[in-house]
mmCIF file of C-alpha atoms in Angstrom:
data_model
loop_
_atom_site.group_PDB
_atom_site.id
_atom_site.type_symbol
_atom_site.label_atom_id
_atom_site.label_comp_id
_atom_site.label_asym_id
_atom_site.label_seq_id
_atom_site.Cartn_x
_atom_site.Cartn_y
_atom_site.Cartn_z
ATOM 1 C CA MET A 5 0.000 0.000 0.000
ATOM 2 C CA PHE A 6 1.288 3.463 -0.890
ATOM 3 C CA LEU A 7 0.867 4.654 2.725
ATOM 4 C CA SER A 8 3.638 2.392 4.046
ATOM 5 C CA ASN A 9 6.158 5.262 4.030
ATOM 6 C CA TYR A 10 4.000 7.413 6.287
ATOM 7 C CA PHE A 11 3.623 5.311 9.426
ATOM 8 C CA LYS A 12 5.106 2.440 11.399
ATOM 9 C CA LYS A 13 2.995 -0.333 12.882
ATOM 10 C CA GLU A 14 3.941 -2.889 15.518
ATOM 11 C CA ASN A 15 1.102 -5.220 16.470
ATOM 12 C CA GLN A 16 -1.841 -2.827 16.934
ATOM 13 C CA SER A 17 0.257 0.250 17.705
ATOM 14 C CA VAL A 18 0.802 2.905 15.010
ATOM 15 C CA THR A 19 3.345 5.714 15.284
ATOM 16 C CA ILE A 20 3.889 8.589 12.872
ATOM 17 C CA THR A 21 7.086 10.610 12.960
ATOM 18 C CA PRO A 22 7.028 14.360 12.249
ATOM 19 C CA ALA A 23 9.027 13.682 9.078
ATOM 20 C CA GLN A 24 6.436 11.164 7.867
ATOM 21 C CA ALA A 25 3.544 13.481 8.737
ATOM 22 C CA SER A 26 5.163 16.435 7.008
ATOM 23 C CA ASP A 27 5.969 14.417 3.903
ATOM 24 C CA PHE A 28 2.379 13.131 3.659
ATOM 25 C CA ALA A 29 0.934 16.629 4.118
ATOM 26 C CA LYS A 30 3.071 18.094 1.349
ATOM 27 C CA SER A 31 3.450 15.166 -1.065
ATOM 28 C CA ILE A 32 -0.029 13.625 -0.947
ATOM 29 C CA ALA A 33 -2.374 16.312 0.396
ATOM 30 C CA GLN A 34 -0.525 19.341 -0.995
ATOM 31 C CA ASP A 35 -1.125 20.893 2.441
ATOM 32 C CA PHE A 36 1.515 23.428 3.468
ATOM 33 C CA ASN A 37 0.088 24.362 6.854
ATOM 34 C CA PRO A 38 3.160 25.043 9.080
ATOM 35 C CA ILE A 39 1.587 23.053 11.910
ATOM 36 C CA HIS A 40 2.518 19.863 10.037
ATOM 37 C CA ASP A 41 6.185 20.807 9.660
ATOM 38 C CA GLU A 42 8.884 18.720 11.237
ATOM 39 C CA GLY A 43 10.072 20.751 14.215
ATOM 40 C CA ALA A 44 6.959 22.945 14.391
ATOM 41 C CA LYS A 45 6.292 24.226 17.911
ATOM 42 C CA ARG A 46 2.644 23.161 17.716
ATOM 43 C CA PHE A 47 3.263 20.159 15.451
ATOM 44 C CA CYS A 48 0.398 17.780 14.748
ATOM 45 C CA VAL A 49 -0.210 14.882 12.376
ATOM 46 C CA PRO A 50 -2.562 15.836 9.506
ATOM 47 C CA GLY A 51 -6.146 14.728 10.014
ATOM 48 C CA ASP A 52 -6.048 13.562 6.404
ATOM 49 C CA LEU A 53 -3.373 11.002 7.327
ATOM 50 C CA LEU A 54 -5.502 9.620 10.171
ATOM 51 C CA PHE A 55 -8.424 9.403 7.739
ATOM 52 C CA ALA A 56 -6.217 7.592 5.220
ATOM 53 C CA LEU A 57 -4.946 5.093 7.790
ATOM 54 C CA VAL A 58 -8.505 4.200 8.813
ATOM 55 C CA LEU A 59 -9.421 3.440 5.186
ATOM 56 C CA ASN A 60 -6.168 1.519 4.766
ATOM 57 C CA GLN A 61 -6.887 -0.648 7.803
ATOM 58 C CA TYR A 62 -10.662 -1.063 7.686
ATOM 59 C CA GLY A 63 -11.650 -0.522 4.053
ATOM 60 C CA LEU A 64 -13.944 1.933 2.295
ATOM 61 C CA SER A 65 -17.518 1.903 3.590
ATOM 62 C CA GLN A 66 -20.486 3.469 1.825
ATOM 63 C CA LYS A 67 -21.170 5.823 4.717
ATOM 64 C CA MET A 68 -18.380 7.103 6.941
ATOM 65 C CA THR A 69 -18.118 9.919 9.473
ATOM 66 C CA PHE A 70 -14.910 11.080 11.136
ATOM 67 C CA ASN A 71 -15.006 13.377 14.176
ATOM 68 C CA PHE A 72 -11.634 14.727 15.260
ATOM 69 C CA ALA A 73 -11.299 14.795 19.034
ATOM 70 C CA GLY A 74 -7.649 15.745 19.516
ATOM 71 C CA MET A 75 -4.406 16.703 17.795
ATOM 72 C CA VAL A 76 -1.838 13.917 17.415
ATOM 73 C CA GLY A 77 1.612 15.144 18.365
ATOM 74 C CA ASP A 78 5.072 13.606 18.102
ATOM 75 C CA GLY A 79 5.582 10.261 19.823
ATOM 76 C CA VAL A 80 1.898 9.363 20.193
ATOM 77 C CA GLN A 81 1.220 5.628 19.949
ATOM 78 C CA LEU A 82 -2.142 5.195 18.242
ATOM 79 C CA GLN A 83 -4.044 1.954 18.675
ATOM 80 C CA PHE A 84 -5.633 0.413 15.568
ATOM 81 C CA PRO A 85 -7.436 -2.735 16.768
ATOM 82 C CA ASP A 86 -7.809 -5.615 14.333
ATOM 83 C CA ASP A 87 -11.576 -5.871 14.788
ATOM 84 C CA VAL A 88 -13.954 -2.919 15.110
ATOM 85 C CA ALA A 89 -17.721 -2.383 15.093
ATOM 86 C CA GLU A 90 -19.622 0.248 13.112
ATOM 87 C CA ASP A 91 -18.701 2.827 15.759
ATOM 88 C CA PHE A 92 -15.127 2.914 17.034
ATOM 89 C CA ASP A 93 -12.440 5.306 18.258
ATOM 90 C CA ILE A 94 -8.778 5.697 17.501
ATOM 91 C CA ARG A 95 -7.072 6.161 20.868
ATOM 92 C CA ASP A 96 -3.508 6.243 22.085
ATOM 93 C CA SER A 97 -1.724 3.925 24.489
ATOM 94 C CA LYS A 98 -2.987 6.094 27.390
ATOM 95 C CA ASP A 99 -6.609 5.762 26.184
ATOM 96 C CA LYS A 100 -6.885 9.355 24.956
ATOM 97 C CA CYS A 101 -9.313 9.622 22.028
ATOM 98 C CA TYR A 102 -8.166 11.375 18.850
ATOM 99 C CA LEU A 103 -10.683 10.239 16.241
ATOM 100 C CA GLU A 104 -14.267 8.956 16.417
ATOM 101 C CA VAL A 105 -15.371 6.892 13.415
ATOM 102 C CA HIS A 106 -18.826 5.744 12.316
ATOM 103 C CA ARG A 107 -19.307 3.559 9.272
ATOM 104 C CA SER A 108 -22.187 1.651 7.704
ATOM 105 C CA GLY A 109 -23.244 0.023 4.446
ATOM 106 C CA ASP A 110 -21.167 -2.134 2.134
ATOM 107 C CA VAL A 111 -17.386 -2.287 2.563
ATOM 108 C CA ARG A 112 -14.662 -2.696 -0.063
ATOM 109 C CA HIS A 113 -10.988 -3.569 0.486
ATOM 110 C CA CYS A 114 -9.756 -2.916 -3.066
ATOM 111 C CA ASP A 115 -6.269 -1.362 -2.821
ATOM 112 C CA SER A 116 -6.508 0.573 -6.104
ATOM 113 C CA GLN A 117 -9.939 1.984 -5.216
ATOM 114 C CA ILE A 118 -8.866 2.993 -1.707
ATOM 115 C CA GLU A 119 -5.653 4.606 -2.957
ATOM 116 C CA SER A 120 -7.544 6.628 -5.565
ATOM 117 C CA PHE A 121 -10.156 7.660 -3.011
ATOM 118 C CA ILE A 122 -7.541 8.765 -0.479
ATOM 119 C CA ARG A 123 -5.421 10.652 -3.009
ATOM 120 C CA LYS A 124 -8.367 12.575 -4.493
ATOM 121 C CA TYR A 125 -10.033 13.188 -1.137
ATOM 122 C CA VAL A 126 -6.958 14.642 0.569
ATOM 123 C CA ALA A 127 -5.841 16.572 -2.528
ATOM 124 C CA PHE A 128 -9.217 18.313 -2.377
ATOM 125 C CA SER A 129 -8.346 19.224 1.222
ATOM 126 C CA GLY A 130 -5.073 20.720 0.050
ATOM 127 C CA LEU A 131 -6.969 23.225 -2.075
ATOM 128 C CA ASN A 132 -9.020 24.458 0.872
ATOM 129 C CA PHE A 133 -6.722 27.177 2.177
ATOM 130 C CA MET A 134 -5.807 29.214 -0.891
ATOM 131 C CA HIS A 135 -8.854 28.524 -3.052
ATOM 132 C CA ILE A 136 -11.662 28.451 -0.491
ATOM 133 C CA LEU A 137 -10.748 29.736 2.967
ATOM 134 C CA VAL A 138 -8.854 32.884 1.981
ATOM 135 C CA PRO A 139 -11.656 34.110 -0.354
ATOM 136 C CA MET A 140 -14.182 33.365 2.416
ATOM 137 C CA MET A 141 -12.159 35.397 4.891
ATOM 138 C CA LYS A 142 -12.086 38.319 2.487
ATOM 139 C CA GLN A 143 -15.814 38.027 1.808
ATOM 140 C CA HIS A 144 -16.648 38.073 5.521
ATOM 141 C CA GLN A 145 -13.912 40.614 6.346
ATOM 142 C CA VAL A 146 -12.273 38.435 8.984
ATOM 143 C CA MET A 147 -8.998 36.537 8.994
ATOM 144 C CA ILE A 148 -6.889 34.178 11.065
ATOM 145 C CA ASN A 149 -3.625 35.237 12.681
ATOM 146 C CA ALA A 150 -1.245 35.622 9.747
ATOM 147 C CA ALA A 151 1.764 35.076 12.031
ATOM 148 C CA ARG A 152 0.392 31.797 13.428
ATOM 149 C CA PRO A 153 -2.260 30.536 10.993
ATOM 150 C CA LEU A 154 -4.328 27.742 12.507
ATOM 151 C CA VAL A 155 -7.104 25.894 10.716
ATOM 152 C CA ILE A 156 -8.065 22.447 12.005
ATOM 153 C CA TYR A 157 -10.504 19.719 11.006
ATOM 154 C CA GLU A 158 -13.593 19.214 13.117
ATOM 155 C CA SER A 159 -15.281 16.491 11.070
ATOM 156 C CA MET A 160 -15.588 14.922 7.634
ATOM 157 C CA SER A 161 -18.195 12.558 6.235
ATOM 158 C CA PHE A 162 -19.368 11.030 2.978
ATOM 159 C CA ASP A 163 -22.334 9.007 1.762
ATOM 160 C CA LEU A 164 -21.774 6.879 -1.337
ATOM 161 C CA THR A 165 -24.696 5.538 -3.367
ATOM 162 C CA THR A 166 -22.458 2.846 -4.858
ATOM 163 C CA LEU A 167 -18.985 1.376 -4.499
ATOM 164 C CA ASP A 168 -18.834 0.362 -8.153
ATOM 165 C CA PHE A 169 -16.027 2.698 -9.182
ATOM 166 C CA ILE A 170 -12.252 2.874 -9.094
ATOM 167 C CA GLU A 171 -11.378 6.509 -9.807
ATOM 168 C CA VAL A 172 -13.249 9.301 -8.069
ATOM 169 C CA SER A 173 -13.129 13.107 -8.069
ATOM 170 C CA LEU A 174 -14.564 15.758 -5.767
ATOM 171 C CA LYS A 175 -16.526 18.874 -6.694
ATOM 172 C CA LEU A 176 -17.314 21.656 -4.215
ATOM 173 C CA VAL A 177 -21.010 22.566 -4.353
ATOM 174 C CA LYS A 178 -21.523 24.755 -1.273
ATOM 175 C CA GLN A 179 -19.469 26.624 1.299
ATOM 176 C CA ASP A 180 -20.483 28.421 4.473
ATOM 177 C CA LEU A 181 -18.759 30.350 7.264
ATOM 178 C CA GLN A 182 -20.439 30.983 10.603
ATOM 179 C CA ILE A 183 -18.634 33.439 12.891
ATOM 180 C CA GLU A 184 -18.958 33.525 16.663
ATOM 181 C CA GLY A 185 -16.515 35.857 18.357
ATOM 182 C CA LYS A 186 -12.988 34.824 17.384
ATOM 183 C CA ARG A 187 -14.107 31.421 16.101
ATOM 184 C CA GLY A 188 -15.148 30.630 12.554
ATOM 185 C CA ASP A 189 -16.954 27.392 11.670
ATOM 186 C CA VAL A 190 -16.519 26.424 8.019
ATOM 187 C CA THR A 191 -18.777 23.898 6.274
ATOM 188 C CA LEU A 192 -17.835 22.572 2.833
ATOM 189 C CA THR A 193 -20.323 20.424 0.919
ATOM 190 C CA PHE A 194 -19.132 18.441 -2.085
ATOM 191 C CA GLU A 195 -20.118 15.814 -4.606
ATOM 192 C CA LEU A 196 -18.126 12.671 -5.370
ATOM 193 C CA LEU A 197 -18.025 11.742 -9.041
ATOM 194 C CA SER A 198 -16.905 8.771 -11.095
ATOM 195 C CA GLY A 199 -16.425 10.342 -14.500
ATOM 196 C CA ASP A 200 -19.552 12.467 -14.974
ATOM 197 C CA THR A 201 -21.686 10.324 -12.663
ATOM 198 C CA ILE A 202 -22.379 11.458 -9.100
ATOM 199 C CA VAL A 203 -21.666 8.509 -6.788
ATOM 200 C CA GLY A 204 -22.050 10.308 -3.472
ATOM 201 C CA THR A 205 -21.951 13.470 -1.417
ATOM 202 C CA GLY A 206 -19.839 14.636 1.483
ATOM 203 C CA VAL A 207 -19.322 17.352 4.076
ATOM 204 C CA LYS A 208 -16.205 18.709 5.773
ATOM 205 C CA THR A 209 -16.229 21.060 8.737
ATOM 206 C CA LEU A 210 -13.213 23.076 9.836
ATOM 207 C CA VAL A 211 -12.499 25.527 12.616
ATOM 208 C CA MET A 212 -10.643 28.812 12.154
ATOM 209 C CA SER A 213 -9.511 30.223 15.487
ATOM 210 C CA GLY A 214 -8.209 33.599 16.613
ATOM 211 C CA LEU A 215 -10.257 35.576 14.082
ATOM 212 C CA ARG A 216 -9.600 39.292 13.729
ATOM 213 C CA PRO A 217 -10.595 42.072 11.294
ATOM 214 C CA TYR A 218 -9.479 41.419 7.726
ATOM 215 C CA GLU A 219 -6.348 43.259 6.589
ATOM 216 C CA GLU A 220 -5.554 42.984 2.905
ATOM 217 C CA GLU A 221 -1.805 43.414 3.283
ATOM 218 C CA SER A 222 -1.531 40.794 6.042
ATOM 219 C CA ALA A 223 -3.705 38.410 4.057
ATOM 220 C CA LEU A 224 -1.519 38.808 0.972
ATOM 221 C CA GLN A 225 1.624 38.214 3.026
ATOM 222 C CA MET A 226 0.073 35.068 4.491
ATOM 223 C CA CYS A 227 -0.808 33.813 1.015
ATOM 224 C CA ASP A 228 2.657 34.661 -0.320
ATOM 225 C CA ALA A 229 4.276 32.758 2.550
ATOM 226 C CA TYR A 230 2.046 29.738 1.903
ATOM 227 C CA GLU A 231 2.773 29.797 -1.827
ATOM 228 C CA SER A 232 6.511 30.168 -1.178
ATOM 229 C CA ARG A 233 6.429 27.039 0.952
ATOM 230 C CA ARG A 234 4.657 25.151 -1.827
ATOM 231 C CA VAL A 235 7.142 26.318 -4.480
ATOM 232 C CA ALA A 236 10.122 25.532 -2.253
ATOM 233 C CA PHE A 237 8.859 21.985 -1.713
ATOM 234 C CA SER A 238 8.075 21.325 -5.368
#
């Protein structure tokens, strides 16, 4: 499986080094959020990698919901049990919960299908910041802290009408930002397509913290810094 370079598993225990997390964020998800950098002060493993590891271990179900309950830092030993029910958690060796998973419907364990699904799903996530979140901030005249940008996953879910596909693509159909004080709750609704055929729908929710009044110059500097990181990596 193509994910083998991004984690280490011994028995039921999974560990992810900062180097592996950073490489996945940049190489697979095209996500250049500094929080995923090796050596970052507030380092955390990308939620997209946790999502990918669940699909890798337990297959692709027709309906899946992922609720993120905590940020996985360096040295955390995640427990991926061999057998799980429809509802299960990903916890660490100290029983702290990081991810709540619900799944139902048919399940497939096709490696090529799961790889395609993961790659397209997380690449869509990588477009969120520059193509979706920044324009939303400008529209609503708020922005995150340009010096310490922090956007984190709250949940993601999808509902597939069929599993009879190999390749899939995602299309954004609706976006919404609800602001309460310094917190912004973002909801992204999308369609999943196999060719031109819609095979499902999905929703992602994210949290933007530390909101402040929008400043065009600061926003442009933040975008330039993000783009510079992308160019430097590529």
